[in-house]
């Protein structure tokens, strides 16, 4: 099981938050610093893969390279749009569902192919 416990622009705020995480959850936490990424940015979650953190251009490139699957029910990946610091009410826990997100399915990719950036804008991805 993996989740992101918080997103912070300022390193000192992130480190202060890490101190609030209960001891029983600390073993599940890792501090990751990402250079040259500003709000808004995107978190890509795929089954059995580490999270990827992308800017707008990288995210568009990912959509352009994602092919429709033969499995109509397949979720290619989840995309979380992060436009400000994110901090769950209970430090260290998984509340990623409160972040604006989409499940990228065949239907999503087909709509993107038809409408392009306009579709992403309608979905409030950007």
mmCIF file of C-alpha atoms in Angstrom:
data_model
loop_
_atom_site.group_PDB
_atom_site.id
_atom_site.type_symbol
_atom_site.label_atom_id
_atom_site.label_comp_id
_atom_site.label_asym_id
_atom_site.label_seq_id
_atom_site.Cartn_x
_atom_site.Cartn_y
_atom_site.Cartn_z
ATOM 1 C CA UNK A 1 0.000 0.000 0.000
ATOM 2 C CA UNK A 2 1.299 3.446 -0.893
ATOM 3 C CA UNK A 3 0.041 6.955 -0.434
ATOM 4 C CA UNK A 4 1.233 10.514 -0.245
ATOM 5 C CA UNK A 5 0.874 11.916 3.255
ATOM 6 C CA UNK A 6 1.391 15.543 2.331
ATOM 7 C CA UNK A 7 2.687 17.984 -0.260
ATOM 8 C CA UNK A 8 4.472 21.153 0.785
ATOM 9 C CA UNK A 9 6.176 23.896 -1.137
ATOM 10 C CA UNK A 10 8.452 24.824 1.779
ATOM 11 C CA UNK A 11 10.861 22.185 3.115
ATOM 12 C CA UNK A 12 10.712 23.521 6.687
ATOM 13 C CA UNK A 13 6.891 23.187 6.711
ATOM 14 C CA UNK A 14 7.199 19.606 5.427
ATOM 15 C CA UNK A 15 9.729 18.723 8.136
ATOM 16 C CA UNK A 16 7.492 20.228 10.826
ATOM 17 C CA UNK A 17 4.600 18.154 9.493
ATOM 18 C CA UNK A 18 6.736 14.981 9.606
ATOM 19 C CA UNK A 19 7.125 15.501 13.373
ATOM 20 C CA UNK A 20 3.324 15.408 13.762
ATOM 21 C CA UNK A 21 3.041 11.914 12.266
ATOM 22 C CA UNK A 22 2.340 9.264 14.948
ATOM 23 C CA UNK A 23 5.146 6.784 15.646
ATOM 24 C CA UNK A 24 3.096 3.825 14.344
ATOM 25 C CA UNK A 25 2.882 5.488 10.909
ATOM 26 C CA UNK A 26 6.433 6.844 10.699
ATOM 27 C CA UNK A 27 7.785 3.565 9.262
ATOM 28 C CA UNK A 28 5.538 4.092 6.224
ATOM 29 C CA UNK A 29 6.790 7.612 5.519
ATOM 30 C CA UNK A 30 9.535 8.819 3.216
ATOM 31 C CA UNK A 31 10.612 12.404 2.644
ATOM 32 C CA UNK A 32 10.888 13.136 -1.082
ATOM 33 C CA UNK A 33 12.154 16.441 -2.382
ATOM 34 C CA UNK A 34 11.415 17.281 -6.002
ATOM 35 C CA UNK A 35 13.394 19.986 -7.728
ATOM 36 C CA UNK A 36 12.050 22.401 -10.336
ATOM 37 C CA UNK A 37 8.378 21.585 -9.811
ATOM 38 C CA UNK A 38 5.892 24.310 -8.924
ATOM 39 C CA UNK A 39 2.123 24.414 -8.481
ATOM 40 C CA UNK A 40 0.166 23.235 -10.275
ATOM 41 C CA UNK A 41 1.769 19.864 -10.878
ATOM 42 C CA UNK A 42 0.493 16.345 -11.311
ATOM 43 C CA UNK A 43 0.961 13.068 -9.454
ATOM 44 C CA UNK A 44 0.618 9.939 -11.545
ATOM 45 C CA UNK A 45 -0.340 6.757 -9.719
ATOM 46 C CA UNK A 46 -0.060 3.404 -11.472
ATOM 47 C CA UNK A 47 -0.540 -0.062 -10.065
ATOM 48 C CA UNK A 48 2.787 -1.526 -8.880
ATOM 49 C CA UNK A 49 4.814 1.592 -9.805
ATOM 50 C CA UNK A 50 6.229 4.446 -7.779
ATOM 51 C CA UNK A 51 4.421 7.772 -7.933
ATOM 52 C CA UNK A 52 5.541 10.090 -10.727
ATOM 53 C CA UNK A 53 5.526 13.858 -10.359
ATOM 54 C CA UNK A 54 5.001 15.761 -13.606
ATOM 55 C CA UNK A 55 4.697 19.295 -14.861
ATOM 56 C CA UNK A 56 2.088 20.289 -17.451
ATOM 57 C CA UNK A 57 4.180 19.506 -20.550
ATOM 58 C CA UNK A 58 5.213 16.079 -19.236
ATOM 59 C CA UNK A 59 1.615 15.305 -18.341
ATOM 60 C CA UNK A 60 0.378 16.209 -21.855
ATOM 61 C CA UNK A 61 3.126 14.024 -23.317
ATOM 62 C CA UNK A 62 1.932 11.129 -21.122
ATOM 63 C CA UNK A 63 -1.633 11.525 -22.429
ATOM 64 C CA UNK A 64 -0.335 11.670 -26.005
ATOM 65 C CA UNK A 65 1.589 8.401 -25.521
ATOM 66 C CA UNK A 66 -1.184 6.472 -23.736
ATOM 67 C CA UNK A 67 -2.922 4.040 -26.062
ATOM 68 C CA UNK A 68 -6.412 2.690 -25.623
ATOM 69 C CA UNK A 69 -6.371 -0.764 -24.062
ATOM 70 C CA UNK A 70 -8.293 -3.820 -25.224
ATOM 71 C CA UNK A 71 -9.597 -4.127 -21.655
ATOM 72 C CA UNK A 72 -12.495 -1.643 -21.625
ATOM 73 C CA UNK A 73 -12.452 -1.544 -17.801
ATOM 74 C CA UNK A 74 -8.739 -0.832 -17.529
ATOM 75 C CA UNK A 75 -7.569 2.171 -15.561
ATOM 76 C CA UNK A 76 -4.317 3.267 -17.199
ATOM 77 C CA UNK A 77 -3.400 5.477 -14.243
ATOM 78 C CA UNK A 78 -4.822 7.974 -11.786
ATOM 79 C CA UNK A 79 -3.850 11.614 -12.111
ATOM 80 C CA UNK A 80 -3.939 13.948 -9.115
ATOM 81 C CA UNK A 81 -3.873 17.689 -9.752
ATOM 82 C CA UNK A 82 -1.986 19.497 -6.984
ATOM 83 C CA UNK A 83 -2.321 23.264 -6.981
ATOM 84 C CA UNK A 84 -1.496 24.028 -3.352
ATOM 85 C CA UNK A 85 -0.069 22.406 -0.231
ATOM 86 C CA UNK A 86 -1.916 19.239 0.777
ATOM 87 C CA UNK A 87 -2.125 18.099 4.383
ATOM 88 C CA UNK A 88 -4.570 15.479 5.685
ATOM 89 C CA UNK A 89 -6.378 16.135 8.974
ATOM 90 C CA UNK A 90 -4.648 13.122 10.528
ATOM 91 C CA UNK A 91 -0.906 13.433 9.813
ATOM 92 C CA UNK A 92 0.639 10.489 7.988
ATOM 93 C CA UNK A 93 -2.619 8.962 6.771
ATOM 94 C CA UNK A 94 -3.990 8.360 3.290
ATOM 95 C CA UNK A 95 -6.489 11.046 2.363
ATOM 96 C CA UNK A 96 -5.383 11.345 -1.258
ATOM 97 C CA UNK A 97 -9.001 10.980 -2.324
ATOM 98 C CA UNK A 98 -9.601 14.594 -1.280
ATOM 99 C CA UNK A 99 -7.143 15.767 -3.935
ATOM 100 C CA UNK A 100 -8.722 16.578 -7.293
ATOM 101 C CA UNK A 101 -8.158 13.439 -9.332
ATOM 102 C CA UNK A 102 -9.252 11.462 -12.365
ATOM 103 C CA UNK A 103 -9.108 7.789 -13.247
ATOM 104 C CA UNK A 104 -7.646 7.673 -16.742
ATOM 105 C CA UNK A 105 -9.627 5.041 -18.633
ATOM 106 C CA UNK A 106 -10.075 4.272 -22.324
ATOM 107 C CA UNK A 107 -13.042 6.661 -22.407
ATOM 108 C CA UNK A 108 -10.867 9.422 -20.878
ATOM 109 C CA UNK A 109 -8.129 8.868 -23.497
ATOM 110 C CA UNK A 110 -10.690 8.833 -26.329
ATOM 111 C CA UNK A 111 -12.195 12.121 -25.135
ATOM 112 C CA UNK A 112 -8.714 13.629 -24.873
ATOM 113 C CA UNK A 113 -7.937 12.512 -28.434
ATOM 114 C CA UNK A 114 -11.150 14.162 -29.669
ATOM 115 C CA UNK A 115 -10.977 17.414 -27.723
ATOM 116 C CA UNK A 116 -7.316 17.818 -26.725
ATOM 117 C CA UNK A 117 -6.415 20.393 -24.075
ATOM 118 C CA UNK A 118 -10.025 21.622 -24.016
ATOM 119 C CA UNK A 119 -11.053 18.285 -22.476
ATOM 120 C CA UNK A 120 -8.371 18.585 -19.781
ATOM 121 C CA UNK A 121 -9.524 22.101 -19.041
ATOM 122 C CA UNK A 122 -13.161 20.950 -18.690
ATOM 123 C CA UNK A 123 -11.990 18.249 -16.266
ATOM 124 C CA UNK A 124 -10.219 20.985 -14.238
ATOM 125 C CA UNK A 125 -6.880 19.292 -14.758
ATOM 126 C CA UNK A 126 -5.602 22.633 -16.012
#
